[in-house]
mmCIF file of C-alpha atoms and ligand atoms in Angstrom:
data_model
loop_
_atom_site.group_PDB
_atom_site.id
_atom_site.type_symbol
_atom_site.label_atom_id
_atom_site.label_comp_id
_atom_site.label_asym_id
_atom_site.label_seq_id
_atom_site.Cartn_x
_atom_site.Cartn_y
_atom_site.Cartn_z
ATOM 1 C CA MET A 30 -13.696 14.850 -11.912
ATOM 2 C CA PRO A 31 -12.162 16.958 -8.809
ATOM 3 C CA ASN A 32 -9.670 19.814 -9.789
ATOM 4 C CA THR A 33 -6.401 18.354 -9.215
ATOM 5 C CA ILE A 34 -4.533 20.538 -11.615
ATOM 6 C CA GLY A 35 -2.421 22.215 -8.881
ATOM 7 C CA LEU A 36 -1.346 18.887 -7.487
ATOM 8 C CA GLU A 37 0.815 18.224 -10.243
ATOM 9 C CA SER A 38 3.468 20.529 -9.323
ATOM 10 C CA SER A 39 3.556 18.671 -5.684
ATOM 11 C CA LEU A 40 7.158 17.445 -4.841
ATOM 12 C CA LEU A 41 5.517 13.998 -4.176
ATOM 13 C CA VAL A 42 3.801 13.922 -7.787
ATOM 14 C CA ARG A 43 6.845 15.206 -9.609
ATOM 15 C CA ALA A 44 9.026 12.483 -8.003
ATOM 16 C CA LEU A 45 6.607 10.134 -8.957
ATOM 17 C CA ARG A 46 6.647 11.115 -12.212
ATOM 18 C CA GLY A 47 10.050 10.627 -12.466
ATOM 19 C CA GLU A 48 11.321 14.298 -12.230
ATOM 20 C CA ALA A 49 14.174 15.674 -9.874
ATOM 21 C CA THR A 50 12.857 17.497 -6.708
ATOM 22 C CA GLU A 51 14.909 19.611 -4.395
ATOM 23 C CA ARG A 52 14.234 17.341 -1.810
ATOM 24 C CA ALA A 53 12.537 14.074 -0.896
ATOM 25 C CA PRO A 54 8.695 13.957 -0.433
ATOM 26 C CA LEU A 55 7.654 12.062 2.359
ATOM 27 C CA TRP A 56 5.020 9.953 3.339
ATOM 28 C CA LEU A 57 4.474 6.607 5.451
ATOM 29 C CA MET A 58 2.723 3.341 4.851
ATOM 30 C CA ARG A 59 0.035 2.790 7.636
ATOM 31 C CA GLN A 60 0.528 6.823 8.426
ATOM 32 C CA ALA A 61 -2.939 6.744 9.909
ATOM 33 C CA GLY A 62 -3.051 4.432 12.628
ATOM 34 C CA ARG A 63 -2.988 3.411 16.314
ATOM 35 C CA TYR A 64 0.451 5.065 16.928
ATOM 36 C CA LEU A 65 -1.501 8.479 16.552
ATOM 37 C CA PRO A 66 -3.999 9.195 19.945
ATOM 38 C CA GLU A 67 -6.182 10.820 17.736
ATOM 39 C CA TYR A 68 -6.814 7.775 15.453
ATOM 40 C CA ARG A 69 -7.303 5.528 18.695
ATOM 41 C CA GLU A 70 -9.659 8.115 19.815
ATOM 42 C CA VAL A 71 -11.860 7.454 16.758
ATOM 43 C CA ARG A 72 -11.188 3.413 16.982
ATOM 44 C CA ALA A 73 -12.706 3.598 20.431
ATOM 45 C CA LYS A 74 -15.995 4.691 19.280
ATOM 46 C CA HIS A 75 -16.064 2.712 15.795
ATOM 47 C CA SER A 76 -14.700 -0.720 14.794
ATOM 48 C CA MET A 77 -12.372 -0.613 12.012
ATOM 49 C CA LEU A 78 -15.035 -1.837 9.395
ATOM 50 C CA ASP A 79 -17.095 1.274 10.191
ATOM 51 C CA VAL A 80 -14.477 3.616 9.985
ATOM 52 C CA ILE A 81 -13.571 2.216 6.398
ATOM 53 C CA ARG A 82 -17.250 2.687 5.405
ATOM 54 C CA THR A 83 -18.363 5.884 6.667
ATOM 55 C CA PRO A 84 -16.525 8.427 4.052
ATOM 56 C CA GLU A 85 -16.458 11.120 6.813
ATOM 57 C CA LEU A 86 -14.735 8.960 9.266
ATOM 58 C CA ALA A 87 -12.179 7.616 6.538
ATOM 59 C CA ALA A 88 -11.839 11.054 5.633
ATOM 60 C CA LYS A 89 -11.108 12.447 8.809
ATOM 61 C CA VAL A 90 -8.491 9.586 9.793
ATOM 62 C CA THR A 91 -6.952 10.121 6.448
ATOM 63 C CA LEU A 92 -6.231 13.682 7.251
ATOM 64 C CA GLN A 93 -4.855 13.285 10.744
ATOM 65 C CA PRO A 94 -1.428 12.471 9.671
ATOM 66 C CA ILE A 95 -1.136 15.128 7.407
ATOM 67 C CA ASP A 96 -2.340 17.892 9.704
ATOM 68 C CA ARG A 97 0.043 16.740 12.585
ATOM 69 C CA PHE A 98 2.913 16.025 10.727
ATOM 70 C CA GLY A 99 2.854 18.052 7.197
ATOM 71 C CA PHE A 100 3.404 14.530 5.326
ATOM 72 C CA ASP A 101 3.937 15.508 1.402
ATOM 73 C CA GLY A 102 1.078 12.621 0.633
ATOM 74 C CA ALA A 103 -2.135 11.379 2.078
ATOM 75 C CA ILE A 104 -3.126 7.698 1.691
ATOM 76 C CA ILE A 105 -6.789 7.063 1.730
ATOM 77 C CA PHE A 106 -7.976 5.024 4.800
ATOM 78 C CA ALA A 107 -8.916 1.353 4.103
ATOM 79 C CA ASP A 108 -7.680 -1.819 4.099
ATOM 80 C CA ILE A 109 -6.332 -4.186 1.443
ATOM 81 C CA LEU A 110 -9.082 -6.623 2.590
ATOM 82 C CA ASN A 111 -12.205 -4.618 2.700
ATOM 83 C CA PRO A 112 -12.852 -5.004 -0.881
ATOM 84 C CA LEU A 113 -12.967 -8.916 -0.782
ATOM 85 C CA ILE A 114 -16.236 -8.496 1.205
ATOM 86 C CA GLY A 115 -18.164 -7.727 -1.885
ATOM 87 C CA MET A 116 -16.658 -11.065 -3.480
ATOM 88 C CA GLY A 117 -18.542 -12.983 -0.900
ATOM 89 C CA ILE A 118 -16.287 -12.976 1.988
ATOM 90 C CA GLN A 119 -16.994 -12.541 5.240
ATOM 91 C CA LEU A 120 -14.282 -10.896 7.425
ATOM 92 C CA ASP A 121 -13.658 -8.904 10.286
ATOM 93 C CA PHE A 122 -10.643 -7.238 12.009
ATOM 94 C CA VAL A 123 -10.346 -8.858 15.424
ATOM 95 C CA GLU A 124 -8.995 -6.934 18.030
ATOM 96 C CA GLY A 125 -5.297 -8.290 18.693
ATOM 97 C CA GLU A 126 -5.840 -10.724 16.199
ATOM 98 C CA GLY A 127 -5.744 -8.660 12.827
ATOM 99 C CA PRO A 128 -7.749 -9.674 10.167
ATOM 100 C CA VAL A 129 -10.078 -13.098 10.157
ATOM 101 C CA ILE A 130 -11.593 -14.687 7.269
ATOM 102 C CA PHE A 131 -14.785 -16.814 8.116
ATOM 103 C CA ASN A 132 -15.328 -18.427 5.148
ATOM 104 C CA PRO A 133 -12.010 -18.781 3.124
ATOM 105 C CA VAL A 134 -12.077 -20.566 -0.357
ATOM 106 C CA GLN A 135 -11.413 -24.205 -0.036
ATOM 107 C CA THR A 136 -11.972 -25.634 -3.606
ATOM 108 C CA PRO A 137 -12.186 -24.900 -6.991
ATOM 109 C CA SER A 138 -16.162 -24.428 -7.050
ATOM 110 C CA ASP A 139 -15.419 -21.772 -4.175
ATOM 111 C CA VAL A 140 -13.419 -19.900 -6.793
ATOM 112 C CA ASP A 141 -16.519 -20.155 -9.114
ATOM 113 C CA GLN A 142 -18.776 -18.561 -6.576
ATOM 114 C CA LEU A 143 -16.618 -15.606 -5.950
ATOM 115 C CA LYS A 144 -18.340 -12.575 -7.221
ATOM 116 C CA VAL A 145 -16.365 -9.491 -8.883
ATOM 117 C CA PRO A 146 -18.467 -6.568 -8.015
ATOM 118 C CA SER A 147 -17.811 -3.010 -9.663
ATOM 119 C CA PRO A 148 -16.161 -0.827 -7.461
ATOM 120 C CA LYS A 149 -19.189 1.577 -7.372
ATOM 121 C CA GLU A 150 -21.256 -1.432 -5.811
ATOM 122 C CA ASN A 151 -18.271 -2.624 -4.000
ATOM 123 C CA VAL A 152 -16.557 0.258 -2.514
ATOM 124 C CA PRO A 153 -18.547 3.250 -2.835
ATOM 125 C CA TYR A 154 -17.513 4.542 0.452
ATOM 126 C CA THR A 155 -13.768 4.578 -0.159
ATOM 127 C CA LEU A 156 -14.322 6.626 -3.322
ATOM 128 C CA GLU A 157 -16.508 8.947 -1.736
ATOM 129 C CA ALA A 158 -14.031 9.233 1.140
ATOM 130 C CA LEU A 159 -11.357 9.869 -1.395
ATOM 131 C CA ARG A 160 -13.582 12.567 -3.193
ATOM 132 C CA LEU A 161 -13.669 14.258 0.536
ATOM 133 C CA VAL A 162 -10.025 14.056 1.135
ATOM 134 C CA VAL A 163 -9.248 15.418 -2.411
ATOM 135 C CA LYS A 164 -11.449 18.357 -2.085
ATOM 136 C CA GLU A 165 -9.903 19.278 1.158
ATOM 137 C CA LEU A 166 -6.077 18.340 0.422
ATOM 138 C CA SER A 167 -5.996 19.975 -3.370
ATOM 139 C CA PRO A 168 -6.035 23.454 -2.258
ATOM 140 C CA ARG A 169 -3.377 22.785 0.335
ATOM 141 C CA GLY A 170 -1.273 21.153 -2.687
ATOM 142 C CA VAL A 171 -1.161 17.630 -1.152
ATOM 143 C CA PRO A 172 -1.955 14.724 -3.225
ATOM 144 C CA THR A 173 -3.742 11.654 -2.107
ATOM 145 C CA LEU A 174 -2.829 8.181 -3.103
ATOM 146 C CA GLY A 175 -5.095 5.167 -3.726
ATOM 147 C CA PHE A 176 -4.101 1.766 -3.058
ATOM 148 C CA SER A 177 -5.133 -2.132 -3.510
ATOM 149 C CA GLY A 178 -3.651 -5.517 -2.510
ATOM 150 C CA ALA A 179 -1.794 -7.477 -5.170
ATOM 151 C CA PRO A 180 -3.748 -10.419 -6.571
ATOM 152 C CA PHE A 181 -1.152 -12.791 -4.991
ATOM 153 C CA THR A 182 -1.306 -10.819 -1.658
ATOM 154 C CA LEU A 183 -5.075 -10.975 -1.729
ATOM 155 C CA ALA A 184 -5.077 -14.577 -2.557
ATOM 156 C CA THR A 185 -3.133 -15.481 0.622
ATOM 157 C CA TYR A 186 -6.102 -14.033 2.663
ATOM 158 C CA LEU A 187 -9.043 -15.313 0.808
ATOM 159 C CA LEU A 188 -7.726 -18.860 0.742
ATOM 160 C CA SER A 189 -7.171 -19.108 4.649
ATOM 161 C CA LYS A 190 -8.656 -18.148 8.106
ATOM 162 C CA LYS A 191 -5.586 -15.882 8.497
ATOM 163 C CA GLY A 192 -3.483 -15.042 5.780
ATOM 164 C CA ASP A 193 -1.679 -18.232 5.644
ATOM 165 C CA LYS A 194 0.727 -18.209 2.815
ATOM 166 C CA GLU A 195 1.411 -21.965 3.070
ATOM 167 C CA LEU A 196 -2.259 -22.749 2.203
ATOM 168 C CA ALA A 197 -1.858 -20.084 -0.974
ATOM 169 C CA LYS A 198 1.093 -21.845 -2.228
ATOM 170 C CA ARG A 199 -0.255 -25.620 -2.003
ATOM 171 C CA PHE A 200 -3.778 -24.159 -3.526
ATOM 172 C CA MET A 201 -1.645 -22.357 -6.366
ATOM 173 C CA ARG A 202 0.152 -25.440 -7.475
ATOM 174 C CA ASP A 203 -2.485 -28.323 -6.598
ATOM 175 C CA ASN A 204 -5.221 -26.538 -8.488
ATOM 176 C CA GLN A 205 -3.851 -24.466 -11.213
ATOM 177 C CA SER A 206 -6.480 -23.987 -13.274
ATOM 178 C CA ALA A 207 -8.589 -22.664 -10.246
ATOM 179 C CA TRP A 208 -5.745 -20.650 -9.363
ATOM 180 C CA ALA A 209 -5.840 -19.155 -12.725
ATOM 181 C CA ALA A 210 -9.367 -18.315 -12.478
ATOM 182 C CA LEU A 211 -8.928 -16.962 -9.082
ATOM 183 C CA GLN A 212 -6.016 -14.610 -10.164
ATOM 184 C CA LYS A 213 -8.163 -13.566 -13.260
ATOM 185 C CA LYS A 214 -11.152 -12.494 -11.051
ATOM 186 C CA LEU A 215 -8.598 -10.632 -8.625
ATOM 187 C CA THR A 216 -6.915 -9.024 -11.588
ATOM 188 C CA THR A 217 -10.563 -7.357 -12.576
ATOM 189 C CA LEU A 218 -11.289 -6.581 -9.116
ATOM 190 C CA VAL A 219 -7.928 -4.911 -8.611
ATOM 191 C CA SER A 220 -7.732 -3.010 -11.922
ATOM 192 C CA ASP A 221 -11.090 -1.636 -11.810
ATOM 193 C CA TYR A 222 -10.390 -0.644 -8.489
ATOM 194 C CA LEU A 223 -7.368 1.280 -8.843
ATOM 195 C CA VAL A 224 -8.958 3.026 -11.834
ATOM 196 C CA ALA A 225 -11.883 4.020 -9.741
ATOM 197 C CA GLN A 226 -9.588 5.467 -7.304
ATOM 198 C CA ALA A 227 -7.884 7.722 -9.761
ATOM 199 C CA GLU A 228 -11.239 8.858 -11.446
ATOM 200 C CA ALA A 229 -12.150 9.791 -7.704
ATOM 201 C CA GLY A 230 -8.897 11.939 -7.671
ATOM 202 C CA ALA A 231 -6.208 9.886 -6.393
ATOM 203 C CA SER A 232 -2.891 11.372 -7.664
ATOM 204 C CA ALA A 233 -1.252 7.946 -7.813
ATOM 205 C CA VAL A 234 -1.972 4.199 -6.998
ATOM 206 C CA GLN A 235 -0.015 1.779 -4.949
ATOM 207 C CA ILE A 236 -0.206 -1.832 -5.177
ATOM 208 C CA PHE A 237 0.584 -3.867 -1.921
ATOM 209 C CA ASP A 238 2.119 -7.247 -2.516
ATOM 210 C CA SER A 239 3.365 -7.831 0.839
ATOM 211 C CA TRP A 240 3.756 -11.606 0.822
ATOM 212 C CA VAL A 241 4.676 -12.038 -2.464
ATOM 213 C CA GLY A 242 8.578 -12.742 -1.322
ATOM 214 C CA VAL A 243 7.169 -16.177 -0.276
ATOM 215 C CA LEU A 244 7.595 -17.551 -3.488
ATOM 216 C CA SER A 245 10.568 -18.900 -5.579
ATOM 217 C CA PRO A 246 11.428 -16.866 -8.582
ATOM 218 C CA SER A 247 10.139 -19.695 -11.033
ATOM 219 C CA GLU A 248 6.918 -19.686 -9.408
ATOM 220 C CA PHE A 249 6.360 -16.120 -9.256
ATOM 221 C CA ALA A 250 7.005 -15.900 -13.120
ATOM 222 C CA THR A 251 4.519 -18.876 -13.798
ATOM 223 C CA PHE A 252 1.867 -18.070 -11.154
ATOM 224 C CA VAL A 253 1.900 -14.231 -10.148
ATOM 225 C CA LEU A 254 3.818 -12.287 -12.771
ATOM 226 C CA PRO A 255 1.554 -12.198 -15.950
ATOM 227 C CA TRP A 256 -1.600 -11.294 -13.533
ATOM 228 C CA LEU A 257 0.394 -8.363 -12.140
ATOM 229 C CA GLN A 258 1.461 -7.484 -15.617
ATOM 230 C CA GLN A 259 -2.304 -7.129 -16.663
ATOM 231 C CA VAL A 260 -3.192 -5.137 -13.681
ATOM 232 C CA VAL A 261 -0.656 -2.488 -14.474
ATOM 233 C CA ALA A 262 -1.378 -2.583 -18.321
ATOM 234 C CA SER A 263 -4.902 -2.317 -17.505
ATOM 235 C CA VAL A 264 -4.711 0.821 -15.282
ATOM 236 C CA LYS A 265 -1.959 2.570 -17.368
ATOM 237 C CA SER A 266 -4.393 2.046 -20.447
ATOM 238 C CA ARG A 267 -7.188 3.497 -18.752
ATOM 239 C CA THR A 268 -5.362 6.432 -16.313
ATOM 240 C CA LYS A 269 -2.769 8.876 -16.186
ATOM 241 C CA VAL A 270 -1.811 8.209 -12.544
ATOM 242 C CA PRO A 271 1.547 6.610 -11.646
ATOM 243 C CA VAL A 272 1.431 3.090 -10.469
ATOM 244 C CA ILE A 273 3.606 2.106 -7.389
ATOM 245 C CA TYR A 274 4.622 -1.417 -6.989
ATOM 246 C CA PHE A 275 5.480 -2.243 -3.324
ATOM 247 C CA ALA A 276 6.821 -5.879 -2.101
ATOM 248 C CA THR A 277 8.955 -6.990 0.870
ATOM 249 C CA SER A 278 11.398 -9.696 1.550
ATOM 250 C CA ALA A 279 11.394 -9.949 -2.306
ATOM 251 C CA GLY A 280 15.115 -9.618 -3.092
ATOM 252 C CA GLY A 281 15.253 -12.866 -4.923
ATOM 253 C CA LEU A 282 12.268 -11.688 -7.403
ATOM 254 C CA LEU A 283 13.783 -8.492 -8.067
ATOM 255 C CA ALA A 284 15.221 -9.194 -11.375
ATOM 256 C CA GLN A 285 11.693 -9.957 -12.748
ATOM 257 C CA PHE A 286 10.109 -6.555 -11.207
ATOM 258 C CA PRO A 287 10.875 -4.414 -14.003
ATOM 259 C CA SER A 288 8.641 -6.372 -16.135
ATOM 260 C CA ILE A 289 5.699 -5.520 -14.051
ATOM 261 C CA GLY A 290 5.520 -2.235 -15.809
ATOM 262 C CA ALA A 291 5.260 -0.149 -12.847
ATOM 263 C CA ASP A 292 6.255 3.469 -12.658
ATOM 264 C CA VAL A 293 7.710 3.505 -9.264
ATOM 265 C CA TYR A 294 9.046 0.681 -7.048
ATOM 266 C CA GLY A 295 8.655 0.697 -3.304
ATOM 267 C CA ILE A 296 11.446 -1.171 -1.445
ATOM 268 C CA ASP A 297 12.294 -2.511 2.027
ATOM 269 C CA TRP A 298 15.278 -2.233 4.191
ATOM 270 C CA ARG A 299 16.357 -5.839 2.918
ATOM 271 C CA LEU A 300 17.459 -4.147 0.061
ATOM 272 C CA THR A 301 20.082 -1.376 -0.583
ATOM 273 C CA PHE A 302 19.321 1.464 -3.011
ATOM 274 C CA ALA A 303 22.268 0.475 -5.071
ATOM 275 C CA ALA A 304 21.233 -2.882 -5.582
ATOM 276 C CA ALA A 305 17.562 -1.363 -6.434
ATOM 277 C CA ARG A 306 19.119 1.076 -9.064
ATOM 278 C CA GLN A 307 21.145 -1.926 -10.779
ATOM 279 C CA THR A 308 17.674 -3.166 -11.453
ATOM 280 C CA PHE A 309 15.259 -0.507 -11.648
ATOM 281 C CA GLY A 310 17.928 2.327 -13.385
ATOM 282 C CA ASN A 311 16.846 5.819 -13.058
ATOM 283 C CA LYS A 312 12.937 4.955 -11.752
ATOM 284 C CA PRO A 313 11.846 6.751 -8.936
ATOM 285 C CA LEU A 314 12.371 4.278 -5.930
ATOM 286 C CA GLN A 315 10.204 4.655 -2.469
ATOM 287 C CA GLY A 316 11.298 3.500 0.913
ATOM 288 C CA ASN A 317 13.154 1.989 3.074
ATOM 289 C CA LEU A 318 13.474 2.457 6.620
ATOM 290 C CA ASP A 319 12.800 -0.149 8.896
ATOM 291 C CA PRO A 320 9.819 0.674 10.967
ATOM 292 C CA THR A 321 11.321 -0.928 14.053
ATOM 293 C CA ILE A 322 14.109 1.887 13.856
ATOM 294 C CA LEU A 323 11.191 4.386 14.636
ATOM 295 C CA LEU A 324 10.561 2.547 18.035
ATOM 296 C CA GLY A 325 14.035 3.259 19.458
ATOM 297 C CA ASP A 326 16.897 5.263 20.090
ATOM 298 C CA LYS A 327 16.900 8.865 18.634
ATOM 299 C CA SER A 328 20.376 9.284 17.686
ATOM 300 C CA TYR A 329 20.291 5.814 15.694
ATOM 301 C CA LEU A 330 17.147 6.823 13.861
ATOM 302 C CA GLU A 331 18.756 10.005 12.673
ATOM 303 C CA LYS A 332 21.803 8.276 11.601
ATOM 304 C CA GLU A 333 19.918 5.765 9.631
ATOM 305 C CA THR A 334 17.764 8.343 8.114
ATOM 306 C CA ARG A 335 20.463 10.585 6.906
ATOM 307 C CA ARG A 336 22.171 7.365 5.379
ATOM 308 C CA ILE A 337 18.905 6.536 3.518
ATOM 309 C CA LEU A 338 18.778 10.110 2.311
ATOM 310 C CA ALA A 339 22.180 10.087 1.008
ATOM 311 C CA GLU A 340 21.874 6.757 -0.744
ATOM 312 C CA GLY A 341 18.507 7.180 -1.791
ATOM 313 C CA LYS A 342 19.081 10.334 -3.759
ATOM 314 C CA GLU A 343 21.698 8.877 -6.138
ATOM 315 C CA GLY A 344 20.733 7.911 -9.715
ATOM 316 C CA GLY A 345 16.892 8.771 -9.739
ATOM 317 C CA PRO A 346 14.069 10.206 -8.104
ATOM 318 C CA PHE A 347 13.560 9.189 -4.572
ATOM 319 C CA ILE A 348 10.598 9.366 -2.286
ATOM 320 C CA PHE A 349 11.293 8.775 1.661
ATOM 321 C CA ASN A 350 9.073 6.064 3.194
ATOM 322 C CA LEU A 351 9.504 3.024 5.564
ATOM 323 C CA GLY A 352 10.230 -0.488 4.544
ATOM 324 C CA HIS A 353 6.659 -1.698 5.707
ATOM 325 C CA GLY A 354 4.133 -0.012 7.723
ATOM 326 C CA ILE A 355 4.799 2.316 10.915
ATOM 327 C CA LEU A 356 4.080 0.117 13.802
ATOM 328 C CA PRO A 357 1.716 1.145 16.809
ATOM 329 C CA PRO A 358 4.007 1.533 19.514
ATOM 330 C CA THR A 359 6.163 4.017 17.614
ATOM 331 C CA PRO A 360 6.596 7.277 19.618
ATOM 332 C CA ILE A 361 5.303 10.470 18.031
ATOM 333 C CA ALA A 362 8.541 12.351 18.797
ATOM 334 C CA ASN A 363 10.457 9.914 16.652
ATOM 335 C CA VAL A 364 8.251 10.543 13.629
ATOM 336 C CA GLU A 365 8.533 14.411 14.409
ATOM 337 C CA THR A 366 12.346 13.955 14.488
ATOM 338 C CA LEU A 367 12.200 12.172 10.959
ATOM 339 C CA VAL A 368 9.902 14.594 9.322
ATOM 340 C CA SER A 369 12.273 17.470 10.404
ATOM 341 C CA LEU A 370 15.325 15.380 9.095
ATOM 342 C CA VAL A 371 13.615 14.366 5.584
ATOM 343 C CA LYS A 372 12.172 18.165 5.125
ATOM 344 C CA THR A 373 15.617 20.047 5.500
ATOM 345 C CA PHE A 374 17.874 17.334 3.635
ATOM 346 C CA CYS A 375 18.629 19.042 0.140
ATOM 347 C CA LEU A 376 18.954 16.289 -2.679
ATOM 348 C CA GLY A 377 20.719 19.049 -4.541
HETATM 349 O O1 CP3 B 226 -0.855 3.114 4.478
HETATM 350 C C1 CP3 B 226 -1.925 3.729 5.106
HETATM 351 O O2 CP3 B 226 -2.353 4.366 6.058
HETATM 352 C C2 CP3 B 226 -3.640 3.168 4.784
HETATM 353 C C3 CP3 B 226 -4.294 2.355 5.111
HETATM 354 C C4 CP3 B 226 -3.874 0.828 5.384
HETATM 355 C C5 CP3 B 226 -4.254 -0.036 6.242
HETATM 356 N N1 CP3 B 226 -3.954 -1.419 5.805
HETATM 357 C C6 CP3 B 226 -5.039 0.292 7.379
HETATM 358 C C7 CP3 B 226 -5.007 -0.594 8.725
HETATM 359 C C8 CP3 B 226 -3.234 0.183 4.076
HETATM 360 C C9 CP3 B 226 -2.560 0.722 2.786
HETATM 361 C C10 CP3 B 226 -3.301 -1.355 4.564
HETATM 362 C C11 CP3 B 226 -2.675 -1.993 3.736
HETATM 363 C C12 CP3 B 226 -2.506 -3.561 4.187
HETATM 364 N N2 CP3 B 226 -3.363 -4.230 5.293
HETATM 365 C C13 CP3 B 226 -1.634 -4.552 3.997
HETATM 366 C C14 CP3 B 226 -0.440 -4.340 2.864
HETATM 367 C C15 CP3 B 226 0.883 -3.427 3.791
HETATM 368 C C16 CP3 B 226 1.359 -4.386 4.842
HETATM 369 O O3 CP3 B 226 1.414 -3.812 5.920
HETATM 370 O O4 CP3 B 226 1.836 -5.197 4.468
HETATM 371 C C17 CP3 B 226 -1.881 -5.642 4.463
HETATM 372 C C18 CP3 B 226 -1.242 -7.012 4.554
HETATM 373 C C19 CP3 B 226 -3.271 -5.599 5.450
HETATM 374 C C20 CP3 B 226 -3.985 -6.502 6.021
HETATM 375 C C21 CP3 B 226 -4.067 -6.139 7.517
HETATM 376 N N3 CP3 B 226 -4.966 -5.064 7.839
HETATM 377 C C22 CP3 B 226 -3.358 -6.741 8.667
HETATM 378 C C23 CP3 B 226 -2.551 -7.824 8.578
HETATM 379 C C24 CP3 B 226 -3.840 -6.025 9.751
HETATM 380 C C25 CP3 B 226 -3.345 -6.303 10.934
HETATM 381 C C26 CP3 B 226 -2.356 -5.765 11.544
HETATM 382 C C27 CP3 B 226 -2.453 -4.928 12.698
HETATM 383 O O5 CP3 B 226 -1.623 -3.532 12.162
HETATM 384 O O6 CP3 B 226 -3.417 -4.608 13.001
HETATM 385 C C28 CP3 B 226 -4.688 -4.999 9.371
HETATM 386 C C29 CP3 B 226 -5.339 -4.000 10.261
HETATM 387 C C30 CP3 B 226 -5.460 -2.534 9.684
HETATM 388 N N4 CP3 B 226 -5.234 -2.050 8.330
HETATM 389 C C31 CP3 B 226 -5.138 -1.488 10.737
HETATM 390 C C32 CP3 B 226 -4.845 -0.240 9.965
HETATM 391 C C33 CP3 B 226 -4.760 1.172 10.492
HETATM 392 C C34 CP3 B 226 -5.091 -1.627 12.270
HETATM 393 C C35 CP3 B 226 -6.662 -1.717 12.503
HETATM 394 C C36 CP3 B 226 -6.983 -0.923 13.862
HETATM 395 O O7 CP3 B 226 -7.324 0.353 13.691
HETATM 396 O O8 CP3 B 226 -6.986 -1.970 14.879
#
């Protein structure tokens, strides 16, 4: 296991563990990506899947935003979807279209066919990339995060060619025992993957549940929450790393989120920190700048960043992030503005 002791005193790990910090630690979802010219250079020569499956390349692009901006944490370069390949799913990231699944699950017997490989068989390249990144960043005091898609969000991709949420909802209602079997498989896949990333040196893990907001509160309670609880309980029983749960457009589900049992909650810009604090108390919160604000006017960006910094620090630890992934047309200069504002704002 890599030596990660020095990382425990980093701003990000302290905030994730619930300690007060002198300023808000900062990282951005999708911080390694197409807004960076050095990332585009790598992608010009290698496909998305090749970058993910080649540990040296995945490590290289993971480090790019750390070297350029000095973010307080790295997130290992992969996608929520590539672990589905080992289940028997054929997928590709198609230029201009995003991910495409060529053989989506359509029937209960398709669910039976899905394999649940161990992370070592399924994604050895991501675990190796993590070890490489942690080796590089530990001496620099920068923690690295692992991640996985949540069972529901992964199911929306498994069940359709292009992540069609309506199909997932219909399958869930009309094939309830097959849905449970599918969630059970995904729960094992996701828990084992997060644990393996912690063992490879990740300082924390984030569960991305980007599409869960399409559900009603009662459907979330019935079809999704029990599996999320199992994922978090399993990870927490096997590792010591903090677990972050991130969802978007999910205000209607907020009241149920504390029972997921995560250590930290990521919120988007549709929620205020004040509302989130009412629900989560003094747990660490992460968010929530609208990534489209990074596309535009600098003075508006500064104003909104200062507002979030002021609101975020009330009532508990706070990690500055976006409310969703950074967008490809984001100007580098705006990211620089954001970084310098967050790094000079004292929480005191
Ligand atoms: O945050 C990071 O920097 C780590 C890497 C990461 C990627 N995807 C790289 C990526 C992470 C954490 C993800 C998560 C992810 N992937 C989610 C959950 C978070 C969210 O944004 O909602 C989802 C739903 C996906 C699925 C996915 N992957 C989509 C819908 C797309 C296409 C949209 C797009 O931005 O192109 C991807 C592709 C993808 N994943 C890219 C990157 C950098 C772009 C690929 C490229 O280089 O062309």
